[in-house]
Short mmCIF file of C-alpha atoms in Angstrom, two decimals:
data_model
loop_
_atom_site.label_atom_id
_atom_site.label_comp_id
_atom_site.label_asym_id
_atom_site.label_seq_id
_atom_site.Cartn_x
_atom_site.Cartn_y
_atom_site.Cartn_z
CA MET A 28 16.83 6.30 -4.27
CA THR A 29 19.58 4.93 -2.06
CA GLN A 30 23.11 5.96 -1.29
CA THR A 31 24.21 3.01 0.82
CA GLN A 32 26.12 1.11 -1.86
CA ASP A 33 29.62 1.78 -3.23
CA GLN A 34 30.56 5.34 -2.22
CA ALA A 35 32.60 6.18 -5.34
CA HIS A 36 29.69 8.05 -6.89
CA LEU A 37 29.44 10.42 -3.92
CA SER A 38 31.13 13.77 -3.36
CA ASP A 39 32.78 15.01 -0.16
CA ILE A 40 29.90 17.42 0.54
CA GLU A 41 27.48 16.30 3.22
CA PHE A 42 23.82 17.33 3.26
CA ARG A 43 24.20 18.65 6.81
CA ASP A 44 26.78 21.14 5.52
CA LEU A 45 24.21 22.75 3.24
CA ALA A 46 21.66 25.39 4.19
CA LEU A 47 18.83 22.88 4.52
CA ASP A 48 16.02 23.05 7.05
CA GLU A 49 16.16 20.48 9.83
CA SER A 50 12.89 18.90 8.65
CA ILE A 51 14.38 18.41 5.18
CA LEU A 52 17.53 16.86 6.65
CA ARG A 53 15.38 14.44 8.66
CA GLY A 54 13.72 13.23 5.45
CA ALA A 55 17.11 12.85 3.74
CA THR A 56 18.51 10.96 6.71
CA ASP A 57 15.50 8.64 6.73
CA LYS A 58 16.37 7.75 3.14
CA GLY A 59 19.99 7.01 4.06
CA PHE A 60 21.36 10.18 2.48
CA THR A 61 24.51 11.55 4.09
CA ARG A 62 26.80 12.74 1.30
CA CYS A 63 25.74 14.43 -1.94
CA THR A 64 26.17 12.84 -5.32
CA HIS A 65 28.17 14.96 -7.73
CA ILE A 66 25.14 16.47 -9.46
CA GLN A 67 23.64 17.31 -6.07
CA ALA A 68 26.91 18.89 -4.93
CA GLY A 69 27.00 20.98 -8.09
CA CYS A 70 23.36 22.09 -8.15
CA LEU A 71 22.17 22.35 -4.55
CA PRO A 72 24.48 25.16 -3.33
CA LEU A 73 23.43 27.29 -6.31
CA ALA A 74 19.70 26.58 -6.06
CA LEU A 75 19.71 27.13 -2.30
CA LYS A 76 21.08 30.62 -2.98
CA GLY A 77 18.22 31.27 -5.38
CA ARG A 78 20.14 30.74 -8.60
CA ASP A 79 18.44 29.00 -11.53
CA VAL A 80 20.12 25.72 -12.48
CA ALA A 81 20.24 23.69 -15.69
CA GLY A 82 21.84 20.37 -14.79
CA GLN A 83 23.29 17.61 -16.93
CA ALA A 84 24.26 14.24 -15.50
CA GLN A 85 24.10 10.56 -16.27
CA THR A 86 20.96 8.71 -15.34
CA GLY A 87 20.81 7.40 -11.79
CA THR A 88 23.00 10.14 -10.29
CA GLY A 89 20.50 11.74 -7.92
CA LYS A 90 18.94 14.50 -10.02
CA THR A 91 15.48 13.99 -8.52
CA ALA A 92 16.68 14.52 -4.96
CA ALA A 93 18.68 17.55 -6.09
CA PHE A 94 15.65 19.45 -7.33
CA LEU A 95 13.28 18.21 -4.63
CA LEU A 96 15.49 19.33 -1.75
CA ALA A 97 16.04 22.74 -3.33
CA LEU A 98 12.31 23.07 -4.02
CA PHE A 99 11.40 22.24 -0.41
CA GLN A 100 13.86 24.79 0.96
CA ARG A 101 12.56 27.49 -1.38
CA LEU A 102 8.99 26.97 -0.18
CA ILE A 103 10.12 27.08 3.45
CA ASP A 104 12.20 30.25 2.97
CA HIS A 105 9.46 32.05 1.03
CA PRO A 106 6.07 31.45 2.70
CA ALA A 107 3.02 31.66 0.48
CA PRO A 108 1.28 35.07 0.46
CA LEU A 109 -1.95 35.32 2.45
CA GLU A 110 -4.00 35.94 -0.68
CA ARG A 111 -2.93 32.62 -2.26
CA LYS A 112 -5.84 30.28 -2.97
CA PRO A 113 -5.69 26.48 -2.41
CA THR A 114 -6.06 25.94 -6.17
CA GLN A 115 -2.83 27.88 -6.81
CA PRO A 116 0.14 25.46 -6.58
CA ARG A 117 3.34 26.87 -5.16
CA ALA A 118 5.59 24.61 -7.24
CA MET A 119 5.24 22.70 -10.50
CA ILE A 120 7.29 19.73 -11.69
CA LEU A 121 6.87 18.65 -15.32
CA ALA A 122 7.84 15.16 -16.46
CA PRO A 123 7.63 13.58 -19.93
CA THR A 124 6.11 10.23 -18.93
CA ARG A 125 3.54 8.92 -16.48
CA GLU A 126 6.01 6.53 -14.89
CA LEU A 127 8.55 9.27 -14.22
CA ALA A 128 5.86 11.54 -12.75
CA VAL A 129 4.77 8.73 -10.41
CA GLN A 130 8.37 8.11 -9.36
CA ILE A 131 8.99 11.80 -8.64
CA ALA A 132 5.81 12.01 -6.55
CA ARG A 133 6.84 8.95 -4.57
CA ASP A 134 10.29 10.41 -3.88
CA ALA A 135 8.77 13.78 -2.97
CA LYS A 136 6.48 12.18 -0.39
CA GLU A 137 9.33 10.18 1.12
CA LEU A 138 11.86 13.02 1.25
CA GLY A 139 9.24 15.55 2.36
CA GLN A 140 7.47 13.37 4.90
CA HIS A 141 8.27 15.80 7.77
CA LEU A 142 7.26 18.98 5.91
CA GLY A 143 3.50 18.79 5.54
CA PHE A 144 3.37 19.94 1.92
CA ARG A 145 0.39 18.69 -0.09
CA ILE A 146 1.68 16.88 -3.15
CA GLY A 147 -0.55 16.39 -6.18
CA LEU A 148 0.04 14.02 -9.09
CA VAL A 149 -1.65 14.46 -12.48
CA TYR A 150 -1.25 12.29 -15.58
CA GLY A 151 -3.41 10.94 -18.37
CA GLY A 152 -5.11 7.58 -18.66
CA VAL A 153 -6.65 7.12 -15.22
CA ASP A 154 -8.66 8.73 -12.41
CA TYR A 155 -9.78 11.84 -14.28
CA GLU A 156 -12.42 12.96 -11.77
CA LYS A 157 -10.34 11.88 -8.79
CA GLN A 158 -7.42 14.00 -9.97
CA ARG A 159 -9.73 16.92 -10.67
CA LEU A 160 -11.15 16.72 -7.13
CA MET A 161 -7.64 16.63 -5.70
CA LEU A 162 -6.76 19.84 -7.57
CA GLU A 163 -9.96 21.55 -6.44
CA ARG A 164 -9.10 20.76 -2.82
CA GLY A 165 -5.68 22.31 -3.34
CA VAL A 166 -2.03 21.25 -3.54
CA ASP A 167 1.29 22.89 -2.74
CA ILE A 168 3.44 20.92 -5.17
CA LEU A 169 1.95 19.82 -8.49
CA ILE A 170 3.69 17.02 -10.42
CA GLY A 171 2.45 15.85 -13.80
CA THR A 172 2.66 15.30 -17.52
CA PRO A 173 1.84 18.13 -19.94
CA GLY A 174 -1.39 17.05 -21.68
CA ARG A 175 -3.52 16.36 -18.59
CA LEU A 176 -2.16 19.46 -16.82
CA ILE A 177 -3.15 21.68 -19.74
CA ASP A 178 -6.60 20.09 -19.82
CA TYR A 179 -7.28 21.01 -16.18
CA TYR A 180 -5.67 24.41 -16.59
CA LYS A 181 -7.94 25.35 -19.49
CA GLN A 182 -10.93 24.35 -17.39
CA ARG A 183 -9.60 26.70 -14.67
CA VAL A 184 -9.39 23.92 -12.13
CA PHE A 185 -6.12 25.52 -11.01
CA ASP A 186 -3.94 28.46 -12.00
CA LEU A 187 -0.24 29.20 -11.77
CA HIS A 188 -0.23 32.82 -10.58
CA GLN A 189 1.42 31.93 -7.25
CA ALA A 190 4.00 29.43 -8.53
CA GLN A 191 7.33 29.97 -6.80
CA VAL A 192 9.28 27.03 -8.28
CA MET A 193 9.34 25.43 -11.72
CA VAL A 194 11.13 22.14 -12.44
CA LEU A 195 11.45 20.61 -15.89
CA ASP A 196 12.80 17.06 -15.69
CA GLU A 197 14.20 15.09 -18.65
CA ALA A 198 13.98 18.15 -20.90
CA ASP A 199 15.58 16.39 -23.86
CA ARG A 200 12.94 13.66 -23.61
CA MET A 201 10.25 16.35 -23.86
CA PHE A 202 11.59 17.19 -27.29
CA ASP A 203 11.83 13.52 -28.28
CA LEU A 204 8.18 12.91 -27.41
CA GLY A 205 6.90 16.04 -29.16
CA PHE A 206 5.80 17.85 -25.99
CA ILE A 207 7.75 21.05 -26.47
CA LYS A 208 4.75 23.15 -27.57
CA ASP A 209 2.87 21.99 -24.47
CA ILE A 210 5.85 22.85 -22.28
CA ARG A 211 6.14 26.34 -23.68
CA TYR A 212 2.39 26.83 -23.24
CA ILE A 213 2.63 25.94 -19.55
CA LEU A 214 5.78 27.96 -18.90
CA ARG A 215 4.16 31.08 -20.36
CA LYS A 216 1.36 30.78 -17.78
CA LEU A 217 3.81 30.98 -14.87
CA PRO A 218 5.00 34.22 -13.23
CA PRO A 219 8.06 35.79 -14.93
CA PRO A 220 11.30 33.79 -14.53
CA THR A 221 12.74 36.45 -12.21
CA GLN A 222 9.92 35.84 -9.75
CA ARG A 223 10.49 32.10 -9.28
CA LEU A 224 13.22 29.49 -8.87
CA ASN A 225 13.74 27.51 -12.08
CA MET A 226 15.48 24.16 -12.39
CA LEU A 227 15.92 22.12 -15.56
CA PHE A 228 17.49 18.69 -15.73
CA SER A 229 18.44 16.69 -18.78
CA ALA A 230 20.69 13.80 -19.75
CA THR A 231 22.06 16.01 -22.51
CA LEU A 232 22.24 19.80 -22.69
CA SER A 233 21.72 20.02 -26.43
CA HIS A 234 21.36 23.29 -28.29
CA ARG A 235 17.57 23.07 -28.21
CA VAL A 236 17.52 22.34 -24.47
CA MET A 237 19.84 25.28 -23.76
CA GLU A 238 17.67 27.52 -25.93
CA LEU A 239 14.66 26.50 -23.84
CA ALA A 240 16.61 27.27 -20.67
CA TYR A 241 17.61 30.75 -21.83
CA GLU A 242 14.06 31.46 -22.96
CA HIS A 243 12.23 30.48 -19.74
CA MET A 244 14.85 30.72 -16.98
CA ASN A 245 16.59 33.58 -15.21
CA ASP A 246 20.26 33.55 -16.30
CA PRO A 247 20.70 29.86 -15.38
CA GLU A 248 23.93 28.29 -14.20
CA PHE A 249 24.79 25.25 -16.31
CA VAL A 250 26.08 22.34 -14.22
CA ARG A 251 27.62 19.42 -16.07
CA VAL A 252 28.81 16.35 -14.21
CA ASP A 253 31.34 14.23 -16.08
CA PRO A 254 29.95 15.19 -19.51
CA ASP A 255 32.77 13.40 -21.30
CA ARG A 256 32.26 10.12 -19.42
CA VAL A 257 29.14 9.22 -21.31
CA THR A 258 28.55 5.68 -20.11
CA VAL A 259 28.56 4.44 -16.56
CA ASP A 260 32.05 3.21 -15.74
CA LEU A 261 30.85 0.16 -13.85
CA VAL A 262 28.70 -1.25 -16.67
CA ARG A 263 30.30 -4.32 -18.23
CA GLN A 264 29.34 -4.13 -21.90
CA LEU A 265 29.32 -7.06 -24.32
CA LEU A 266 28.10 -7.34 -27.91
CA TYR A 267 26.97 -10.45 -29.80
CA MET A 268 26.31 -10.49 -33.52
CA PRO A 269 23.62 -13.17 -34.06
CA GLY A 270 21.45 -13.66 -37.08
CA SER A 271 17.83 -12.62 -36.63
CA GLY A 272 16.79 -16.26 -36.21
CA GLU A 273 19.40 -16.83 -33.48
CA LYS A 274 18.32 -14.00 -31.17
CA ILE A 275 15.64 -15.90 -29.24
CA PRO A 276 17.83 -19.03 -28.77
CA LEU A 277 20.77 -16.82 -27.72
CA LEU A 278 18.70 -14.79 -25.25
CA ILE A 279 17.30 -17.92 -23.62
CA GLY A 280 20.75 -19.53 -23.55
CA LEU A 281 22.34 -16.52 -21.88
CA LEU A 282 19.55 -16.25 -19.32
CA LYS A 283 19.97 -19.94 -18.45
CA HIS A 284 23.62 -19.22 -17.64
CA MET A 285 22.68 -16.25 -15.44
CA ASP A 286 20.49 -15.48 -12.46
CA PRO A 287 17.82 -13.18 -13.92
CA THR A 288 16.56 -11.81 -10.60
CA ARG A 289 16.01 -8.37 -12.10
CA THR A 290 16.65 -8.14 -15.83
CA MET A 291 15.46 -5.63 -18.42
CA VAL A 292 15.19 -6.62 -22.10
CA PHE A 293 14.86 -3.71 -24.53
CA VAL A 294 13.09 -4.25 -27.85
CA ASN A 295 12.52 -1.61 -30.50
CA THR A 296 8.86 -2.38 -31.28
CA LYS A 297 5.78 -3.30 -29.25
CA ARG A 298 5.13 -6.34 -31.45
CA GLY A 299 8.69 -7.50 -30.93
CA ALA A 300 8.34 -7.06 -27.17
CA ASP A 301 5.23 -9.25 -27.16
CA LYS A 302 7.09 -11.93 -29.10
CA VAL A 303 10.12 -11.93 -26.82
CA ALA A 304 8.02 -12.03 -23.65
CA ALA A 305 5.91 -14.89 -25.02
CA TYR A 306 9.03 -16.97 -25.74
CA LEU A 307 10.46 -16.23 -22.29
CA GLU A 308 7.21 -17.25 -20.62
CA GLY A 309 7.04 -20.40 -22.73
CA ASN A 310 10.56 -21.32 -21.66
CA GLY A 311 10.08 -20.98 -17.93
CA PHE A 312 11.06 -17.36 -17.29
CA GLY A 313 8.74 -14.94 -15.51
CA ALA A 314 8.42 -12.01 -17.91
CA ALA A 315 5.99 -9.23 -18.78
CA VAL A 316 5.83 -6.41 -21.33
CA LEU A 317 5.96 -2.71 -20.52
CA SER A 318 5.17 -0.50 -23.51
CA GLY A 319 3.15 2.56 -24.36
CA ASP A 320 -0.12 0.76 -25.09
CA VAL A 321 -0.27 -1.16 -21.80
CA PRO A 322 -3.09 0.33 -19.66
CA GLN A 323 -1.78 2.69 -17.03
CA LYS A 324 -2.84 0.72 -13.96
CA LYS A 325 -1.19 -2.39 -15.34
CA ARG A 326 1.98 -0.46 -16.18
CA LEU A 327 2.28 0.78 -12.61
CA ARG A 328 1.57 -2.71 -11.24
CA LEU A 329 4.25 -4.25 -13.46
CA LEU A 330 6.79 -1.64 -12.39
CA SER A 331 5.92 -2.24 -8.75
CA ASP A 332 6.30 -6.01 -9.16
CA PHE A 333 9.60 -5.57 -10.98
CA GLN A 334 10.98 -3.12 -8.43
CA ALA A 335 9.96 -5.44 -5.60
CA GLY A 336 11.59 -8.47 -7.27
CA ARG A 337 8.32 -10.34 -7.85
CA LEU A 338 8.80 -10.09 -11.63
CA PRO A 339 12.29 -11.19 -12.70
CA ILE A 340 12.28 -9.99 -16.33
CA LEU A 341 10.76 -6.84 -17.78
CA VAL A 342 10.58 -6.69 -21.58
CA THR A 343 10.17 -3.09 -22.62
CA THR A 344 10.34 -0.53 -25.35
CA ASP A 345 12.10 2.77 -24.72
CA VAL A 346 9.17 3.95 -22.59
CA ALA A 347 11.16 2.64 -19.59
CA SER A 348 14.70 3.57 -20.61
CA ARG A 349 14.67 7.01 -19.04
CA GLY A 350 14.06 8.60 -15.70
CA LEU A 351 12.88 5.62 -13.65
CA HIS A 352 14.61 4.45 -10.51
CA VAL A 353 14.62 0.66 -10.52
CA PRO A 354 17.08 -0.58 -7.88
CA ASP A 355 19.46 -3.49 -8.32
CA VAL A 356 18.93 -4.21 -12.03
CA SER A 357 21.63 -6.82 -12.64
CA HIS A 358 21.38 -7.20 -16.41
CA VAL A 359 20.22 -5.11 -19.35
CA PHE A 360 19.74 -6.77 -22.73
CA ASN A 361 19.51 -4.77 -25.92
CA TYR A 362 17.66 -7.51 -27.79
CA ASP A 363 17.35 -4.96 -30.58
CA LEU A 364 20.23 -2.50 -30.83
CA PRO A 365 18.70 0.99 -30.55
CA GLN A 366 18.82 3.22 -33.60
CA ASP A 367 19.94 6.25 -31.58
CA ALA A 368 23.29 6.33 -29.77
CA GLU A 369 21.94 8.27 -26.79
CA ASP A 370 19.19 5.68 -26.33
CA TYR A 371 21.93 3.06 -25.93
CA VAL A 372 23.43 5.03 -23.05
CA HIS A 373 20.02 5.55 -21.41
CA ARG A 374 19.18 1.86 -21.70
CA ILE A 375 22.41 0.53 -20.21
CA GLY A 376 22.08 3.18 -17.49
CA ARG A 377 19.23 1.14 -16.02
CA THR A 378 21.96 -0.99 -14.42
CA ALA A 379 25.06 0.16 -12.48
CA ARG A 380 23.05 2.81 -10.64
CA ALA A 381 24.09 4.54 -7.42
CA GLY A 382 27.58 3.07 -7.46
CA ALA A 383 26.61 -0.54 -8.16
CA ASP A 384 27.96 -2.55 -11.08
CA GLY A 385 25.99 -4.33 -13.79
CA ASP A 386 26.03 -6.00 -17.19
CA ALA A 387 24.73 -4.71 -20.52
CA ILE A 388 24.51 -7.27 -23.31
CA SER A 389 23.57 -6.20 -26.83
CA PHE A 390 22.57 -8.07 -29.97
CA ALA A 391 23.56 -6.57 -33.33
CA CYS A 392 21.61 -8.52 -35.95
CA GLU A 393 21.38 -7.76 -39.64
CA GLU A 394 18.28 -5.62 -39.10
CA PHE A 395 19.51 -3.46 -36.22
CA SER A 396 23.28 -3.25 -36.66
CA TYR A 397 23.47 -0.06 -38.70
CA SER A 398 23.62 2.17 -35.63
CA LEU A 399 26.61 0.33 -34.11
CA PRO A 400 29.32 2.66 -35.52
CA GLU A 401 27.41 5.69 -34.24
CA ILE A 402 26.98 4.12 -30.80
CA GLU A 403 30.66 3.23 -30.46
CA SER A 404 31.67 6.69 -31.64
CA PHE A 405 29.33 8.26 -29.08
CA ILE A 406 30.64 6.23 -26.12
CA GLY A 407 34.24 6.59 -27.30
CA HIS A 408 35.25 2.96 -27.53
CA GLU A 409 34.46 -0.32 -29.22
CA ILE A 410 32.06 -2.58 -27.35
CA PRO A 411 33.80 -5.91 -26.56
CA ARG A 412 32.55 -8.77 -28.76
CA GLY A 413 31.27 -12.06 -27.46
CA SER A 414 31.52 -15.31 -29.40
CA ILE A 415 28.44 -17.45 -30.01
CA ASP A 416 28.96 -21.18 -29.51
CA GLU A 417 26.50 -24.05 -29.58
CA ASN A 418 26.19 -24.08 -25.80
CA LEU A 419 24.62 -20.62 -25.86
CA LEU A 420 22.10 -21.38 -28.60
CA VAL A 421 19.21 -23.15 -26.90
CA LYS A 422 16.41 -24.67 -28.94
CA PRO A 423 13.41 -22.82 -27.51
CA ARG A 424 10.12 -24.35 -26.54
CA PRO A 425 7.03 -22.81 -28.19
CA PRO A 426 6.03 -19.35 -26.99
CA ALA A 427 3.23 -18.86 -24.50
CA PRO A 428 0.02 -17.34 -25.90
CA ILE A 429 0.28 -13.58 -26.22
CA GLN A 430 -2.18 -11.90 -23.90
CA ARG A 431 -4.28 -9.26 -25.60
CA ARG A 432 -4.30 -6.01 -23.75
CA ASN A 433 -7.40 -4.15 -22.77
CA LYS A 434 -7.41 -0.70 -24.25
CA PRO A 435 -7.55 2.16 -21.73
CA PRO A 436 -10.77 4.15 -21.51
CA SER A 437 -11.25 6.61 -24.34
CA GLY A 438 -13.42 9.61 -25.00
CA ARG A 439 -12.64 11.38 -21.73
CA ARG A 440 -10.83 14.63 -21.54
CA GLY A 441 -7.21 14.36 -20.54
CA ASP A 442 -6.66 10.83 -21.80
CA LYS A 443 -5.22 12.19 -25.02
CA PRO A 444 -2.46 14.72 -25.67
CA SER A 445 -3.64 18.29 -25.91
CA ARG A 446 -4.13 19.91 -29.28
CA HIS A 447 -0.87 21.79 -28.73
CA SER A 448 1.15 18.59 -28.77
CA GLY A 449 3.37 17.50 -31.60
CA LYS A 450 3.51 13.88 -32.66
CA HIS A 451 4.54 11.53 -29.88
CA ARG A 452 7.15 9.07 -30.99
CA SER A 453 6.87 6.54 -28.22
CA GLY A 454 4.51 5.84 -25.37
CA LYS A 455 1.78 8.00 -23.91
CA GLN A 456 1.90 10.62 -21.27
#
């Protein structure tokens, strides 16, 4: 999270003008925060007054800081009762994916570094006993994905009787991944909505998301920031229409004409991602695959390397198209055009974040072109077309061998979705 780039995405409201504790302001200042983004300016004054908020904004607009700062202030203004036990979290943040939960926890520790709150992170796939021990020792703010949280809850490792704040991030993604039964299970274990501060954030406030808000929140205020400006204004979009056999030569040709210091390539299937990454590696580009079946520790390492600039190209399925803060992504390639118009917006939103500009280049081949009319209708304009000439079509060298992934440990509680879960369309928790 940074707000030191182009200031056009910022409002006129400064954090110091809000009713924030000095220790919170110190953490914000340390991160370079001075003025609120528009979603922060819309949500923070309401949440700081104790009003429930359901916020809609484009990706990369500062939603995480909005709910974290409000959460911190709530816990400061309302001290925990003396009878509270260490195993009773004061705040819960629910996220749809492991990567997003990790990112939120990292931001919470950085923004709250002067507050002394104990922050716990729970997600499936790794460190089952370590996470259990952390919960038994006690946390103030619990961040996690639904399946592992429910597992520990049913074992009575923690309870939610003293929860003062509930945050549901990427609510629409919860529906997409089939987690909504899990979410409702957890929300029913919290104190009544009138006894806590509730914040919900989503890229879209669809009918089902609004229904969830009315069901589990206390008369929420709906905050929409530029709902009609669906795509990021500073993204330069371009569409090529290659044949399926031309996509690899075209991708390599375009990358040779660019400086792929931090590039994301979106592919619709895991097998396709492996193929693309293998060709990139075989043709001299540093690339790796991020998809749902990559073991969790490796996923986090890849993200860290990509965020730090050590890995120039990340080939990914939609597991990484939402909710992650990856700074300075210069190019996004839709190697496969997504089948859902909203996924297109989420993918290209990986670039042009926090006021920066960026390029989004899409391939519409015969297999994945059917969604193009829906995408252009959704964003409200035709995507400019690029012409394919011989200079862009590079004869590729053979692909590098595809590395077989080690499967994550199985047979341990919490590594699988709970029995309440619906079918998960993409990725794991």
